[in-house]
XYZ file of C-alpha atoms in Angstrom:
371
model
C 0.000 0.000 0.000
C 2.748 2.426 0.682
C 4.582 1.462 -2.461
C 1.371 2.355 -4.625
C 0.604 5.624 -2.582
C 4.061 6.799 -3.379
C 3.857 6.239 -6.731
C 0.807 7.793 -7.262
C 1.883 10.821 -5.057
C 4.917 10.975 -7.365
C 2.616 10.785 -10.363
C 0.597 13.091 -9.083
C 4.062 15.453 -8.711
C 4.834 15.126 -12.456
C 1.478 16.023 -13.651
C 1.711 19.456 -11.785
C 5.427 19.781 -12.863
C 4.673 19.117 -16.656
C 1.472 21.531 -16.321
C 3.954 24.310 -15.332
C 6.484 23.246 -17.827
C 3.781 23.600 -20.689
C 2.453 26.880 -19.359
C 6.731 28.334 -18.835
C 6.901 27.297 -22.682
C 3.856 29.313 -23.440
C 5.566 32.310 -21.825
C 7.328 33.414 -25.106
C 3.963 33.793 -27.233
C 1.506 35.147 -24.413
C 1.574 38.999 -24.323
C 2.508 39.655 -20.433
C 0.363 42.926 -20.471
C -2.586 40.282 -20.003
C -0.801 37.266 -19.161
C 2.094 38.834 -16.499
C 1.852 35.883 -14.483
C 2.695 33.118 -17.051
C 6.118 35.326 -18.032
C 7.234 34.527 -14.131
C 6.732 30.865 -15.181
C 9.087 31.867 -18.151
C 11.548 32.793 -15.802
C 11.778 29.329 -14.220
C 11.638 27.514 -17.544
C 15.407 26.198 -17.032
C 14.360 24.755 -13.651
C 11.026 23.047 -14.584
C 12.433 21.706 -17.681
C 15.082 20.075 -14.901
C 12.060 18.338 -12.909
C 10.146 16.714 -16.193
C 13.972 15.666 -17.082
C 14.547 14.051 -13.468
C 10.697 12.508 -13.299
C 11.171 10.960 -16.725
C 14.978 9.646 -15.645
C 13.283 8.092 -12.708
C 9.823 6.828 -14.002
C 12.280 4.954 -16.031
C 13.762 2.463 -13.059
C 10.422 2.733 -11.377
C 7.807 1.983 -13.952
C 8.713 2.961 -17.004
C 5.233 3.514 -19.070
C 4.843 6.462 -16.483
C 7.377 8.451 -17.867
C 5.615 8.715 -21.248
C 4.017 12.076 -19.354
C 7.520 13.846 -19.081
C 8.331 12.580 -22.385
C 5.759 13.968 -24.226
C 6.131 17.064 -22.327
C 9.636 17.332 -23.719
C 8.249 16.946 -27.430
C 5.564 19.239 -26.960
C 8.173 22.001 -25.407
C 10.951 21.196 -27.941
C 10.777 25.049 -29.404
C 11.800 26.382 -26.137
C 14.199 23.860 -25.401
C 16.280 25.047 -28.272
C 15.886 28.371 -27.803
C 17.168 27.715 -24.421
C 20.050 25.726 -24.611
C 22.327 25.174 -27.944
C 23.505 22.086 -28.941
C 26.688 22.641 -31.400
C 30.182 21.906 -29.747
C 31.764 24.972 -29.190
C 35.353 24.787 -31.047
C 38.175 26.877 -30.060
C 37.800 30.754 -31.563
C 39.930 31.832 -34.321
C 41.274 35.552 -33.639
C 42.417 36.186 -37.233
C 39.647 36.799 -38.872
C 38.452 35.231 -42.342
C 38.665 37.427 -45.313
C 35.530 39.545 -46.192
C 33.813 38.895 -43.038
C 32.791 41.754 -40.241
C 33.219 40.768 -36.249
C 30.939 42.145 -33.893
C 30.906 42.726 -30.276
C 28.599 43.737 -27.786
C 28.567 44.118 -23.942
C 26.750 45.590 -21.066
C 30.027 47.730 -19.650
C 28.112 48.964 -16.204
C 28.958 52.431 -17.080
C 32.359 51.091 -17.229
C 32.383 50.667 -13.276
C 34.685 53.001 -12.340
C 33.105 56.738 -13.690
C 35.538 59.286 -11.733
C 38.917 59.300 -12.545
C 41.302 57.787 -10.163
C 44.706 56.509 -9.953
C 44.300 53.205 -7.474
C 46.445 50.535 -9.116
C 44.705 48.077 -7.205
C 41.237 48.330 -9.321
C 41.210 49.971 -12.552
C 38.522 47.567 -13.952
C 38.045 50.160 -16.720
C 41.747 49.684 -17.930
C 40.611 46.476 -17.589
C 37.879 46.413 -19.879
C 38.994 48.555 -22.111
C 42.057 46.242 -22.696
C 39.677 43.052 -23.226
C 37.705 45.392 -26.119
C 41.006 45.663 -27.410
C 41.649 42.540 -27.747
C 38.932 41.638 -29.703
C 39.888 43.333 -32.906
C 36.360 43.840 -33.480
C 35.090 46.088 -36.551
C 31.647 46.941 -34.920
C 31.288 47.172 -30.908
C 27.612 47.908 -29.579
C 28.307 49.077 -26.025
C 24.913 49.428 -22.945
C 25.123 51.332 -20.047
C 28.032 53.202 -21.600
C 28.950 56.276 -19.605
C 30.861 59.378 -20.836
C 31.788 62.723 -19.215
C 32.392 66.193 -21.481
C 33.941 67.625 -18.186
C 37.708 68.822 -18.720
C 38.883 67.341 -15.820
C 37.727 64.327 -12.914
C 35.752 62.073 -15.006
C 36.208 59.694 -18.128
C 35.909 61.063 -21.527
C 35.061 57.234 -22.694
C 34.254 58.213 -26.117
C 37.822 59.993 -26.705
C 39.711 57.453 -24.837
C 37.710 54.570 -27.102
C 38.279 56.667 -30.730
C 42.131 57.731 -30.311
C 43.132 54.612 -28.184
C 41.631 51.345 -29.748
C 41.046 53.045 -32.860
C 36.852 53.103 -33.663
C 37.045 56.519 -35.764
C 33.369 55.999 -35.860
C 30.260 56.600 -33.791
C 26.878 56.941 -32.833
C 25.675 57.490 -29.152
C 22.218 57.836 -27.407
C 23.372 59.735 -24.900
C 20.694 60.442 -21.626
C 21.777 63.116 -19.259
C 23.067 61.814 -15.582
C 24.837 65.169 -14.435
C 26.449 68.241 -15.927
C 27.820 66.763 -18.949
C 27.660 63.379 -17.855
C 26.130 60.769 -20.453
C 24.919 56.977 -19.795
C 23.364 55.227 -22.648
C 23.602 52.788 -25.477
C 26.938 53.709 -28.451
C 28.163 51.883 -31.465
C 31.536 52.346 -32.470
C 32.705 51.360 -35.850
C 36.293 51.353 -38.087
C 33.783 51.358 -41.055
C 32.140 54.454 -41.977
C 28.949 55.309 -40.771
C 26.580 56.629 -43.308
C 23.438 57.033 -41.615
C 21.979 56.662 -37.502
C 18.762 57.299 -36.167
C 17.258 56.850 -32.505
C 13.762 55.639 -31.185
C 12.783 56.525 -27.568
C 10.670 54.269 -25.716
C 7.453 55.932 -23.889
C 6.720 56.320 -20.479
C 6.373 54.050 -18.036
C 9.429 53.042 -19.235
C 12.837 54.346 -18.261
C 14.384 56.988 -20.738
C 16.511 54.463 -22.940
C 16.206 53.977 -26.408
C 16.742 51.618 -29.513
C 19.318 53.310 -31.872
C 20.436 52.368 -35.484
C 23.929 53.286 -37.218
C 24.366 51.964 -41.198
C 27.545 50.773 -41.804
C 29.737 50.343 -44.965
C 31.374 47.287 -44.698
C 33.629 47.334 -48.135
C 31.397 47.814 -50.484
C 27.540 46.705 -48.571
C 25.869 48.393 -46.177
C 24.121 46.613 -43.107
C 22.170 48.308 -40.913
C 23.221 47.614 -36.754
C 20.458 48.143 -33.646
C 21.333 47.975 -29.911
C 19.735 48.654 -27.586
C 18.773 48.612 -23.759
C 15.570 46.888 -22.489
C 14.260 47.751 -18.765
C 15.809 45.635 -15.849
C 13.843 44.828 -13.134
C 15.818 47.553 -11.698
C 16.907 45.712 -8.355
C 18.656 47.732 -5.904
C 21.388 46.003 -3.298
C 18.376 45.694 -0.960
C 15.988 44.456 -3.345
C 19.279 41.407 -3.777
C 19.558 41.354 0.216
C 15.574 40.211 0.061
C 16.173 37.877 -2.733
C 18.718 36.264 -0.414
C 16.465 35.930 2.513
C 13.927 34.228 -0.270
C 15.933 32.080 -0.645
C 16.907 31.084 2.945
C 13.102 31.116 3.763
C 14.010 34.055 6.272
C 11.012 35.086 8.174
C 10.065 37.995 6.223
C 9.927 35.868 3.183
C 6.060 37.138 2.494
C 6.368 40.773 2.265
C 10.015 40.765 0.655
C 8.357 38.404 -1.997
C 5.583 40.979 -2.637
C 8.334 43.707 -3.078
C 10.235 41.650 -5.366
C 7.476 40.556 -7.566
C 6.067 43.788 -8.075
C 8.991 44.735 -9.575
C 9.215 41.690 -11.548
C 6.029 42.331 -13.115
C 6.482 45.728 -13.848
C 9.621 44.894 -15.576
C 7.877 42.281 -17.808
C 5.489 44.666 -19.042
C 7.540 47.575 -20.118
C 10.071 44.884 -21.648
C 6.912 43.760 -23.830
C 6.198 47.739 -24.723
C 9.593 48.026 -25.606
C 9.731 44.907 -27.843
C 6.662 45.521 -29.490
C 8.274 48.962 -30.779
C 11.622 46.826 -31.767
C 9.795 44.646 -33.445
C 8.015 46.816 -35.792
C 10.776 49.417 -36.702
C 13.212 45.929 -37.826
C 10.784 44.890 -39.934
C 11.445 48.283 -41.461
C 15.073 48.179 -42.117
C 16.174 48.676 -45.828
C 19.480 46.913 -45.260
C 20.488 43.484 -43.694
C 20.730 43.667 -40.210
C 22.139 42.963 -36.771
C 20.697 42.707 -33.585
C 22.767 43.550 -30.380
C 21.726 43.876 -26.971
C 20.766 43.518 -23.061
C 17.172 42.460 -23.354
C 17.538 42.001 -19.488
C 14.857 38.807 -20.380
C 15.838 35.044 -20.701
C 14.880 32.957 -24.650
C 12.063 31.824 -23.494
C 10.368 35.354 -22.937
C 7.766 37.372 -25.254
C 10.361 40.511 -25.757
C 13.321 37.519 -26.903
C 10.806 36.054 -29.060
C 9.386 39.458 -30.508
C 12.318 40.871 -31.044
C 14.155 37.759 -32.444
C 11.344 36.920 -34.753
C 12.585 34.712 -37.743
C 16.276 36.101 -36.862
C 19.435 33.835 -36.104
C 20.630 33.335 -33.206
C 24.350 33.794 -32.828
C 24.968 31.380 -29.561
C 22.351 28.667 -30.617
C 24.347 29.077 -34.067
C 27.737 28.159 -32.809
C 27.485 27.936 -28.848
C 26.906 25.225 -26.492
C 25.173 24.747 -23.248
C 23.240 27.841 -21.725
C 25.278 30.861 -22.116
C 25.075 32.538 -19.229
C 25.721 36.434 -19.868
C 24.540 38.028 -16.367
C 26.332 36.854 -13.305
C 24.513 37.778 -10.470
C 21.224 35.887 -9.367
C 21.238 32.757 -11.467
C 23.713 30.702 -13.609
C 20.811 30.145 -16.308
C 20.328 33.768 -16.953
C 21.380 34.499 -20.820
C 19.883 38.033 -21.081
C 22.385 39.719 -23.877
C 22.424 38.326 -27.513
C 23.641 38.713 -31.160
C 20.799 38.934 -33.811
C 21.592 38.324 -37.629
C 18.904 38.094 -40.545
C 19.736 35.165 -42.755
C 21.400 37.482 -45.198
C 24.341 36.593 -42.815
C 26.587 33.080 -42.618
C 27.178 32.581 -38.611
C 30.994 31.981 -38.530
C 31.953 31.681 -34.908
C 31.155 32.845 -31.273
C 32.823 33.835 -28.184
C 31.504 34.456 -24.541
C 33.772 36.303 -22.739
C 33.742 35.347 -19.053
C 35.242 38.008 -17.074
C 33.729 39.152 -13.667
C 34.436 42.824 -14.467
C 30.783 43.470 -15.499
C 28.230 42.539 -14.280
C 27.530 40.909 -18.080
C 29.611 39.130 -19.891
C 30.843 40.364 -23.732
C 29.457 38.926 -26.867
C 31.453 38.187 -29.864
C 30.949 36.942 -33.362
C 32.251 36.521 -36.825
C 29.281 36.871 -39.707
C 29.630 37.605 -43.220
C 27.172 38.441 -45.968
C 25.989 35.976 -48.437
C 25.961 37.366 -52.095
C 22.566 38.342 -53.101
């Protein structure tokens, strides 16, 4: 009697973990302006899809025509599973780059950490960062959070230091106002002339960032490049000290989880605002184009899906595993990507994993297919 109770409460388990599994993979095509509370589902997508694996691994010692239920689960979810995690070998990245083809970078810098000038030898994580860019060699660089002072003297010029030291003659910056002549926003740099640029600013409620555009001519094409910005859930060190006592079922676990999804919701809608408006202004584009950016949302939201649409995927392309690109929270949290219309050939991909952002940099080799 105990042995059939516990299968059956085990059973019963599954069921509820595959109905949340179907209802996470849903998340992607339900607009969270009406259905909020599935795109929290969304979020956990990496660890449901864990359960169904787990149940159908051990349905398969215990009574095997039980784990049919995961199975089909799996089938049913198999979009989101490969938008989620990427299945090609990742081989070693080639620095020199092939002949004819453009390399592309893009990275979250944190407003380059350090903002006010300052000669501690100990830190200089924007020396730091600046020297990994170098690096790179990359022809285009799409750079978030990018801060830049016009003051003579006490903070960074980032723009100057960028153009005369690693060489991007180049650029195009959506600069929002933070101070006297202080600037944080989203830039693309370029060693390729920029012939054109334009700038879209996303409405209220959300925060004043925008989605801007620079066409490039690379030899003798032009391509059109986007970046952009999406709206974090805009967590503050004590918003991450309540996540922490979450998860150590502290006893103010109620109200700080009210706190923290409120904000989680309210991120989730403005996202969708913001990829609606993405959406609609690529379609647009006259030129093949590239997609760069901190969506601050995982593959399996609505604003990755919007926004991706029929677009490649740069790490499912050539990546393996999950990708993590934001290192705080979670270690299944890929919120930056490379977009590339299929005018493009995927060559290679890099993930940069260094702990001086809080993101990690994106890098990839594409080049154009003839027409």
């Amino acid at each position: 009697k105990f042995r059939i109770f516990t299968r059956r409460f085990f059973f019963f388990l599954n069921i509820l973990t595959v109905l949340f599994f179907l209802a996470a993979c849903l998340a992607s095509s339900l607009h969270p302006q009406t259905w909020w509370f599935v795109s929290f589902l969304g979020l956990a997508f990496p660890f449901l899809l864990l359960l169904v694996i787990v149940f159908l691994a051990w349905w398969l010692f215990v009574k095997a025509k039980f784990s049919l239920l995961s199975l089909v689960a799996l089938l049913i979810g198999i979009r989101s599973i490969m938008a989620f995690f990427a299945f090609h070998a990742s081989g070693s990245f080639t620095q020199q780059k092939k002949p004819g083809s453009v390399r592309i970078a893009t990275w979250n810098v944190a407003r380059f950490i350090e903002m006010k000038q300052n000669n501690n030898k100990g830190s200089q994580t924007r020396l730091k960062m600046m020297q990994l860019l170098k690096e790179q060699d990359a022809d285009i660089v799409c750079l978030q959070e990018f801060f830049h002072s016009a003051q003579d003297t006490g903070w960074y010029a980032n723009i100057d230091y960028i153009r005369d030291n690693l060489k991007y003659p180049y650029y195009y910056y959506s600069r929002e106002n933070d101070g006297y002549k202080q600037f944080i926003g989203s830039i693309i740099f370029s060693r390729y002339p920029i012939l054109d640029s334009g700038i879209i600013r996303y409405p209220r409620p959300t925060l004043p960032e925008a989605l801007i555009h620079a066409d490039i001519l690379v030899n003798s094409d032009t391509i059109r490049v986007y970046t952009s910005h999406l709206q974090s859930f805009l967590f503050k060190k004590e918003d991450y000290r309540k996540i922490s006592e979450i998860k150590e079922a502290d006893d103010s676990l109620l109200s700080n989880s009210r706190a923290i999804f409120s904000k989680v919701k309210r991120g989730v809608v403005n996202r969708s605002i913001q990829a609606d408006i993405i959406a609609k202004v690529l379609q647009d584009s006259p030129y093949p184009l590239v997609f760069c950016g901190d969506l601050n949302d995982v593959p399996n939201s609505y604003a990755y899906a919007t926004i991706r649409g029929d677009m490649q995927d740069a790490f499912l392309k050539k990546g393996f595993g999950i990708g993590r690109t934001f290192s705080a929270l979670s270690p299944t949290l890929r919120i930056d990507y490379i977009f590339a219309v299929d005018r493009f050939s995927i060559l290679q991909f890099r993930r940069l994993v260094k702990n001086y952002s809080d993101h990690y940099m994106l890098v990839s080799d594409m080049e154009l297919k003839p027409r």
